[in-house]
């Protein structure tokens, strides 16, 4: 299976029918239909039903469909999971995830539901949202708590509030935290997605932050408005030189395979596994941006 | 009954209107004969044109039962003049008048009482909002005749729409009847829509709240056409006349549609030096202009002209030298009004210059690209802008069918759904603009190209734009909303949609309660 790109994960309020209906048309790699922070307590049940019906009727085509449920520790989380999982979203985003037990609880519930609806076990993925001191403390275990976990998400706003840090646009206060999440994700062999950039009018700020998190190694970012898709995708779009080099790397690998040669070299430099995997990642981004048609 | 070229049943004759010619195709009618000629008149030296009251003017020009009088809508939703004239006619006991406004707006709701009392018994002109609604309820014995801007100028010039008296709301007039729209407390900019009326009506009365000494400058409508001038307190409410500077929409859905429309334009090959462009003031249209401006700047493209209803955005493009000239038939905002005064490359044009198909050449014939909206579009690309999904007549034609016929590339921009109503349907309720003049439909869920435009389809296939079949768009909409119920109609015809060449493209029937 081709690895999914997750450059952008667009939050959509789970209580807004028009936005739910149109969520898939803007070109985000993933949409995150939100039952948690976007929905007030009085509307939790109505939003859940709305979203259930939306998942039954709307075809989001190739977009990855993720639902952010309420934390399993609240009265709504279990009901959310029970109702939503039956509609087979691609993944569940688990907010306020703080421990292995949080993931395992969701995992068990999902296994039961998958059994009930005759869906292959493990089909519905999990994306823990790390947004507290405790979550960061346990992030390595969380990342490896279940086969279902395909990505770690970072929630900077809640995290800074929890830790007592001052939230700045520059984000120095988050540097080591981001690095830690990234490391945990890579150890587990999964994606790492950065927090949202809250000011939709500040495209420059968004671009700077996205460049920075790409440099750190993140796979993408959660976003809060369709206008943030294009700038983020552009940053994750490789340059022409990068693409050309990546294509040559892959061609050299293919050639070596055909010759059954063990050692692969390009321009006098050895191509090892990391170089090959970087080349594949670049070509995947290039393909998503429409710059090449096949990898 | 005859079936016209777009498959609609058109009666051979309608009482009070006469014989009808069914629509044959967008460019099929070849006009013959001579133009209409108004009365010859004279003005002796020393005679004054300024009268003391509207009542005096009405008596002087001799408005009688059964006559046709006309108005313009450059004061839009701020206009006081239509109501003022009809109130006076009513006081004088005059009945059975046909009004031929270029358009009526919600602000004209107060004239409903004159319709109910028989002062006004017929309308030839665009009806927006409440007047359209009562027409749909069957209040008139004679159907409303809807014409486009170009079609109306043609009808006046050809004699299809003879006007006895034109009452011209004049933001500024001098004492000898020279008029402009750019000065005075009720400035509205261009007076393009009323030029044909001034030239061809038997009598012309200017009504102004800014009477100035002779001669005024500039002159839009010259003294040679104007019989009398009446000074009143106020001809309109500035708040309803010009809007503030219109903002580009922030709605991501509309922005997406606009961006795609701009990409279609870019791929069409028409966006090059000398490029001409028209778009409305609506949210999506303005956002298309935003993208076009960006592309033009990026590639140093200088267009020949921007046209139609002019907004601050087009003024900015003129000042940035992205267009050499603006052709302004209607000025939407205060920036457009100011620019018309100061910029010699911002030209006022008449409706006939703009869009009349039966003169020696109109501006739309030189238009490369037009961006238009739709209340409905069907799988044959026919567009409805007149009736809503419930069948009620709520909108005029504007320049829709004119620009669609003239432009090299006609793009319809619309969300696939409005509220819960699909916009792409099997058959539009009313055909305003024939599908043969529509090239592309751009929605948030895909771009459909008219199959007649194979050349364009080939070009667009080379892009990454999401091309779809229009039938598939319809199915996609119906998958989300279900198939919409079709409104039910009585037999009575309440409106005729006249194509710009004078043939009838569709009829509008009374809505069944």
Coordinates of N, CA, C and O in Angstrom, one line a residue, chain B residues 13-137:
Chain B
X13 N -49.4 34.0 -30.2 CA -49.8 35.4 -29.9 C -50.2 35.5 -28.5 O -50.7 34.6 -27.9
X14 N -50.0 36.7 -27.9 CA -50.5 36.9 -26.6 C -51.3 38.2 -26.6 O -50.8 39.3 -27.1
X15 N -52.5 38.2 -26.0 CA -53.3 39.4 -25.9 C -52.6 40.5 -25.2 O -52.1 40.3 -24.1
X16 N -52.6 41.7 -25.8 CA -51.9 42.8 -25.1 C -50.5 42.9 -25.5 O -49.8 43.9 -25.2
X17 N -49.9 41.9 -26.1 CA -48.5 41.9 -26.6 C -48.4 41.8 -28.1 O -47.7 42.6 -28.7
X18 N -49.2 40.9 -28.6 CA -49.2 40.7 -30.1 C -48.5 39.4 -30.5 O -48.4 38.5 -29.6
X19 N -48.1 39.3 -31.7 CA -47.5 38.1 -32.2 C -46.1 37.9 -31.6 O -45.4 38.8 -31.4
X20 N -45.8 36.6 -31.3 CA -44.5 36.3 -30.7 C -43.6 35.6 -31.7 O -44.1 34.7 -32.5
X21 N -42.3 35.9 -31.8 CA -41.4 35.1 -32.7 C -40.6 34.2 -31.8 O -39.9 34.6 -30.9
X22 N -40.7 32.9 -32.0 CA -40.0 32.0 -31.2 C -38.5 32.1 -31.5 O -38.0 32.3 -32.6
X23 N -37.7 31.9 -30.5 CA -36.2 31.9 -30.5 C -35.7 30.8 -31.5 O -36.1 29.7 -31.5
X24 N -34.8 31.2 -32.4 CA -34.3 30.3 -33.5 C -32.9 29.9 -33.3 O -32.4 28.9 -33.9
X25 N -32.2 30.6 -32.4 CA -30.7 30.3 -32.3 C -30.1 31.7 -32.0 O -30.6 32.7 -32.4
X26 N -28.9 31.7 -31.3 CA -28.4 32.9 -30.8 C -28.1 34.0 -31.8 O -28.1 35.1 -31.6
X27 N -27.7 33.5 -33.0 CA -27.3 34.5 -34.0 C -28.1 34.4 -35.3 O -27.7 34.7 -36.4
X28 N -29.4 33.9 -35.2 CA -30.2 33.6 -36.4 C -30.9 34.8 -36.9 O -31.2 34.9 -38.1
X29 N -31.4 35.7 -36.1 CA -32.3 36.8 -36.5 C -31.5 37.9 -37.2 O -30.5 38.4 -36.7
X30 N -31.9 38.1 -38.5 CA -31.3 39.2 -39.2 C -32.3 40.4 -39.3 O -33.4 40.2 -39.8
X31 N -31.9 41.5 -38.7 CA -32.9 42.6 -38.6 C -33.1 43.3 -40.0 O -32.2 43.3 -40.8
X32 N -34.3 43.8 -40.2 CA -34.6 44.5 -41.5 C -35.3 45.8 -41.1 O -35.7 46.0 -40.0
X33 N -35.5 46.7 -42.1 CA -36.3 47.9 -41.9 C -35.4 49.1 -41.3 O -34.2 49.0 -41.3
X34 N -36.2 50.0 -40.8 CA -35.5 51.2 -40.3 C -35.7 51.3 -38.8 O -36.6 50.7 -38.2
X35 N -34.9 52.2 -38.2 CA -35.0 52.4 -36.8 C -36.2 53.3 -36.5 O -36.7 54.0 -37.4
X36 N -36.6 53.3 -35.3 CA -37.7 54.1 -34.8 C -37.3 55.6 -34.9 O -36.1 55.9 -34.7
X37 N -38.3 56.4 -35.1 CA -37.9 57.8 -35.1 C -38.9 58.6 -34.1 O -40.1 58.5 -34.3
X38 N -38.3 59.3 -33.2 CA -39.1 60.1 -32.3 C -39.6 61.4 -33.0 O -39.2 61.7 -34.1
X39 N -40.6 62.1 -32.3 CA -41.1 63.3 -32.9 C -40.0 64.3 -33.1 O -39.1 64.4 -32.4
X40 N -40.2 65.1 -34.1 CA -39.4 66.3 -34.3 C -40.0 67.4 -33.3 O -41.2 67.5 -33.1
X41 N -39.1 68.1 -32.7 CA -39.6 69.2 -31.8 C -38.8 70.4 -31.9 O -37.7 70.4 -32.6
X42 N -39.2 71.5 -31.3 CA -38.3 72.7 -31.3 C -38.4 73.4 -30.0 O -39.3 73.2 -29.2
X43 N -37.3 74.1 -29.7 CA -37.3 74.9 -28.5 C -36.9 76.3 -28.9 O -35.9 76.6 -29.5
X44 N -37.8 77.3 -28.6 CA -37.6 78.7 -29.1 C -36.6 79.4 -28.1 O -36.5 79.0 -27.0
X45 N -35.9 80.3 -28.7 CA -35.0 81.1 -27.9 C -35.8 81.8 -26.7 O -36.9 82.3 -26.9
X46 N -35.1 81.7 -25.5 CA -35.7 82.3 -24.4 C -36.7 81.5 -23.6 O -37.1 81.8 -22.5
X47 N -37.2 80.3 -24.2 CA -38.1 79.5 -23.5 C -37.3 78.7 -22.4 O -36.2 78.2 -22.6
X48 N -38.0 78.6 -21.3 CA -37.3 77.8 -20.2 C -37.7 76.3 -20.2 O -38.8 76.0 -20.6
X49 N -36.8 75.5 -19.8 CA -37.1 74.1 -19.7 C -37.4 73.7 -18.2 O -37.9 72.6 -18.0
X50 N -37.1 74.6 -17.3 CA -37.2 74.3 -15.9 C -38.7 74.5 -15.5 O -39.2 75.6 -15.6
X51 N -39.3 73.4 -14.9 CA -40.6 73.5 -14.5 C -40.7 73.4 -12.9 O -39.7 73.0 -12.3
X52 N -41.8 73.9 -12.4 CA -41.9 74.0 -10.9 C -42.2 72.7 -10.2 O -41.8 72.6 -9.0
X53 N -42.8 71.8 -10.9 CA -43.2 70.6 -10.2 C -43.3 69.4 -11.2 O -43.4 69.6 -12.4
X54 N -43.2 68.2 -10.7 CA -43.4 67.0 -11.4 C -44.8 67.0 -12.1 O -44.9 66.6 -13.3
X55 N -45.8 67.5 -11.3 CA -47.1 67.5 -11.8 C -47.2 68.4 -13.1 O -47.8 68.0 -14.1
X56 N -46.5 69.5 -13.0 CA -46.5 70.4 -14.2 C -45.9 69.7 -15.4 O -46.4 69.8 -16.5
X57 N -44.8 69.0 -15.1 CA -44.1 68.3 -16.2 C -45.0 67.2 -16.8 O -45.0 67.1 -18.0
X58 N -45.6 66.5 -16.0 CA -46.5 65.4 -16.5 C -47.6 66.0 -17.3 O -47.9 65.5 -18.4
X59 N -48.1 67.1 -16.9 CA -49.2 67.8 -17.7 C -48.6 68.3 -19.0 O -49.2 68.1 -20.1
X60 N -47.4 68.9 -19.0 CA -46.8 69.5 -20.2 C -46.5 68.4 -21.2 O -46.7 68.7 -22.4
X61 N -45.9 67.3 -20.8 CA -45.6 66.3 -21.8 C -46.8 65.5 -22.2 O -46.8 64.7 -23.1
X62 N -47.9 65.7 -21.4 CA -49.2 65.1 -21.8 C -49.3 63.6 -21.6 O -49.7 62.8 -22.5
X63 N -48.9 63.1 -20.4 CA -49.0 61.7 -20.1 C -50.5 61.4 -20.0 O -51.3 62.1 -19.3
X64 N -51.0 60.4 -20.7 CA -52.4 60.0 -20.7 C -52.5 58.6 -20.4 O -51.6 57.8 -20.5
X65 N -53.8 58.2 -20.1 CA -54.1 56.8 -19.9 C -53.6 55.9 -21.1 O -53.7 56.4 -22.3
X66 N -52.9 54.8 -20.8 CA -52.5 53.9 -21.8 C -51.1 54.1 -22.3 O -50.6 53.4 -23.2
X67 N -50.4 55.1 -21.9 CA -49.1 55.4 -22.4 C -48.0 54.6 -21.8 O -48.2 53.9 -20.8
X68 N -46.8 54.6 -22.4 CA -45.7 53.9 -21.8 C -44.6 54.9 -21.4 O -44.2 55.8 -22.1
X69 N -44.2 54.8 -20.1 CA -43.2 55.7 -19.6 C -42.0 54.8 -19.1 O -42.1 53.7 -18.7
X70 N -40.8 55.5 -19.1 CA -39.7 54.7 -18.8 C -38.8 55.3 -17.7 O -38.9 56.6 -17.5
X71 N -37.9 54.5 -17.1 CA -37.0 54.9 -16.0 C -35.7 54.2 -16.1 O -35.7 53.1 -16.7
X72 N -34.7 54.7 -15.5 CA -33.5 53.9 -15.3 C -33.3 53.4 -13.9 O -33.9 53.9 -13.0
X73 N -32.3 52.5 -13.7 CA -32.1 52.0 -12.4 C -30.7 52.3 -11.9 O -30.1 51.6 -11.0
X74 N -30.1 53.4 -12.4 CA -28.8 53.7 -11.9 C -28.7 54.1 -10.5 O -27.7 54.1 -9.9
X75 N -29.9 54.5 -9.9 CA -29.9 54.8 -8.5 C -30.2 53.5 -7.7 O -30.4 53.6 -6.5
X76 N -30.3 52.4 -8.4 CA -30.5 51.1 -7.8 C -31.5 51.0 -6.6 O -32.6 51.5 -6.8
X77 N -31.1 50.5 -5.5 CA -32.0 50.4 -4.4 C -32.2 51.6 -3.6 O -32.9 51.7 -2.6
X78 N -31.7 52.8 -4.1 CA -31.9 54.0 -3.4 C -32.8 54.9 -4.2 O -33.0 56.1 -3.8
X79 N -33.4 54.4 -5.3 CA -34.2 55.3 -6.2 C -35.5 55.8 -5.6 O -36.3 55.0 -5.0
X80 N -35.7 57.1 -5.7 CA -37.0 57.7 -5.3 C -37.9 58.1 -6.5 O -39.1 58.3 -6.3
X81 N -37.3 58.1 -7.7 CA -38.0 58.7 -8.8 C -39.1 57.9 -9.4 O -40.2 58.5 -9.7
X82 N -39.0 56.6 -9.4 CA -40.1 55.8 -10.0 C -41.3 56.0 -9.1 O -42.4 56.3 -9.6
X83 N -41.2 55.9 -7.8 CA -42.3 56.1 -6.9 C -42.9 57.5 -7.0 O -44.1 57.7 -7.0
X84 N -42.0 58.5 -7.1 CA -42.4 59.9 -7.1 C -43.3 60.1 -8.3 O -44.4 60.8 -8.3
X85 N -42.9 59.6 -9.5 CA -43.6 59.8 -10.7 C -45.0 59.1 -10.6 O -46.0 59.7 -11.0
X86 N -45.0 57.8 -10.2 CA -46.2 57.1 -10.1 C -47.2 57.7 -9.1 O -48.4 57.7 -9.3
X87 N -46.7 58.2 -8.0 CA -47.5 58.8 -7.0 C -48.2 60.0 -7.6 O -49.4 60.2 -7.5
X88 N -47.5 60.8 -8.4 CA -48.1 62.0 -9.1 C -49.1 61.5 -10.1 O -50.2 62.1 -10.2
X89 N -48.8 60.5 -10.9 CA -49.8 60.1 -11.9 C -51.0 59.6 -11.2 O -52.1 59.9 -11.7
X90 N -50.9 58.9 -10.1 CA -52.0 58.4 -9.4 C -52.9 59.6 -8.9 O -54.1 59.6 -9.0
X91 N -52.2 60.6 -8.3 CA -52.9 61.8 -7.9 C -53.7 62.5 -9.0 O -54.7 63.1 -8.8
X92 N -53.1 62.4 -10.2 CA -53.8 63.1 -11.3 C -54.9 62.2 -11.9 O -55.5 62.5 -12.9
X93 N -55.0 61.0 -11.4 CA -56.1 60.1 -11.9 C -55.7 59.4 -13.2 O -56.6 58.9 -13.8
X94 N -54.5 59.3 -13.5 CA -54.1 58.7 -14.7 C -53.9 57.2 -14.5 O -53.4 56.7 -13.5
X95 N -54.4 56.4 -15.5 CA -54.5 54.9 -15.3 C -53.9 54.2 -16.5 O -53.6 54.8 -17.5
X96 N -53.8 52.9 -16.3 CA -53.5 52.0 -17.4 C -52.1 52.3 -18.1 O -52.0 52.4 -19.3
X97 N -51.1 52.6 -17.3 CA -49.8 53.0 -17.7 C -48.9 51.7 -17.9 O -49.0 50.8 -17.0
X98 N -48.2 51.6 -18.9 CA -47.1 50.6 -19.0 C -45.8 51.3 -18.6 O -45.5 52.3 -19.1
X99 N -45.1 50.6 -17.6 CA -43.8 51.2 -17.2 C -42.7 50.3 -17.8 O -42.8 49.1 -17.9
X100 N -41.7 51.0 -18.3 CA -40.6 50.3 -18.9 C -39.3 50.7 -18.2 O -38.5 51.5 -18.7
X101 N -39.1 50.2 -17.0 CA -37.9 50.6 -16.2 C -36.8 49.7 -16.7 O -37.0 48.6 -17.2
X102 N -35.5 50.2 -16.6 CA -34.4 49.3 -17.0 C -34.4 48.2 -15.9 O -34.0 47.1 -16.2
X103 N -34.8 48.5 -14.7 CA -34.9 47.5 -13.7 C -35.7 48.1 -12.5 O -35.6 49.3 -12.2
X104 N -36.4 47.2 -11.8 CA -37.0 47.6 -10.5 C -36.4 46.8 -9.4 O -36.0 45.7 -9.5
X105 N -36.3 47.5 -8.2 CA -35.6 46.9 -7.1 C -36.6 46.7 -5.9 O -37.7 47.3 -5.9
X106 N -36.1 46.0 -4.8 CA -36.9 45.9 -3.6 C -37.4 47.3 -3.1 O -38.5 47.4 -2.6
X107 N -36.6 48.4 -3.3 CA -36.9 49.7 -2.9 C -38.2 50.2 -3.5 O -38.8 51.1 -3.1
X108 N -38.6 49.6 -4.6 CA -39.8 50.0 -5.4 C -41.1 49.4 -4.9 O -42.1 49.5 -5.5
X109 N -41.0 48.7 -3.7 CA -42.1 48.0 -3.2 C -43.4 48.9 -3.1 O -44.5 48.4 -3.3
X110 N -43.1 50.2 -2.8 CA -44.3 51.1 -2.6 C -45.1 51.2 -3.9 O -46.3 51.7 -3.8
X111 N -44.6 50.9 -5.0 CA -45.4 51.1 -6.2 C -46.4 49.9 -6.4 O -47.3 50.0 -7.3
X112 N -46.4 48.9 -5.5 CA -47.4 47.8 -5.6 C -48.8 48.4 -5.5 O -49.7 47.9 -6.2
X113 N -48.9 49.4 -4.7 CA -50.3 50.0 -4.6 C -50.8 50.6 -5.9 O -52.0 50.5 -6.2
X114 N -49.9 51.1 -6.7 CA -50.3 51.6 -8.0 C -50.6 50.5 -9.0 O -51.3 50.7 -10.0
X115 N -50.0 49.4 -8.8 CA -50.3 48.2 -9.6 C -51.7 47.7 -9.3 O -52.5 47.5 -10.1
X116 N -51.9 47.6 -8.0 CA -53.2 47.1 -7.5 C -54.4 48.0 -7.9 O -55.5 47.6 -8.2
X117 N -54.1 49.4 -7.9 CA -55.2 50.3 -8.2 C -55.3 50.6 -9.7 O -56.2 51.4 -10.1
X118 N -54.5 50.0 -10.5 CA -54.7 50.1 -12.0 C -54.0 51.3 -12.6 O -54.2 51.6 -13.8
X119 N -53.1 52.0 -11.8 CA -52.3 53.1 -12.4 C -51.3 52.4 -13.4 O -51.2 52.8 -14.5
X120 N -50.7 51.4 -12.9 CA -49.7 50.6 -13.7 C -50.4 49.3 -14.0 O -50.8 48.5 -13.1
X121 N -50.5 49.0 -15.3 CA -51.1 47.7 -15.7 C -50.2 46.8 -16.5 O -50.6 45.7 -16.7
X122 N -49.0 47.3 -16.8 CA -48.1 46.4 -17.5 C -46.6 46.9 -17.2 O -46.4 48.0 -17.0
X123 N -45.7 45.9 -17.3 CA -44.3 46.2 -17.1 C -43.5 45.6 -18.2 O -43.6 44.4 -18.5
X124 N -42.7 46.4 -18.9 CA -41.7 45.9 -19.8 C -40.3 46.3 -19.2 O -39.9 47.4 -19.3
X125 N -39.7 45.3 -18.5 CA -38.4 45.6 -17.9 C -38.1 44.6 -16.8 O -38.9 43.7 -16.5
X126 N -36.9 44.7 -16.3 CA -36.5 43.8 -15.2 C -37.2 44.0 -13.9 O -37.4 45.2 -13.6
X127 N -37.6 43.0 -13.3 CA -38.2 43.1 -12.0 C -37.4 42.3 -11.0 O -37.3 41.1 -11.1
X128 N -36.9 42.9 -10.0 CA -36.1 42.2 -8.9 C -36.9 42.3 -7.7 O -37.3 43.3 -7.2
X129 N -37.2 41.1 -7.1 CA -37.8 41.1 -5.8 C -39.3 41.2 -5.8 O -40.0 40.5 -6.5
X130 N -39.8 42.1 -4.9 CA -41.3 42.1 -4.6 C -42.2 42.2 -5.8 O -43.3 41.6 -5.9
X131 N -41.8 43.1 -6.8 CA -42.6 43.3 -7.9 C -42.7 42.0 -8.8 O -43.7 41.6 -9.3
X132 N -41.5 41.3 -8.9 CA -41.5 40.0 -9.6 C -42.4 39.0 -8.9 O -43.1 38.2 -9.5
X133 N -42.4 39.1 -7.6 CA -43.2 38.1 -6.8 C -44.7 38.3 -7.1 O -45.4 37.3 -7.3
X134 N -45.2 39.6 -7.1 CA -46.6 39.7 -7.3 C -46.9 39.4 -8.8 O -48.0 39.0 -9.1
X135 N -45.9 39.6 -9.7 CA -46.2 39.3 -11.1 C -46.4 37.7 -11.2 O -47.3 37.2 -11.8
X136 N -45.6 37.0 -10.4 CA -45.7 35.5 -10.4 C -47.0 35.1 -9.8 O -47.4 34.0 -10.0
X137 N -47.6 35.9 -9.0 CA -48.9 35.6 -8.4 C -50.0 35.9 -9.4 O -51.2 35.6 -9.2

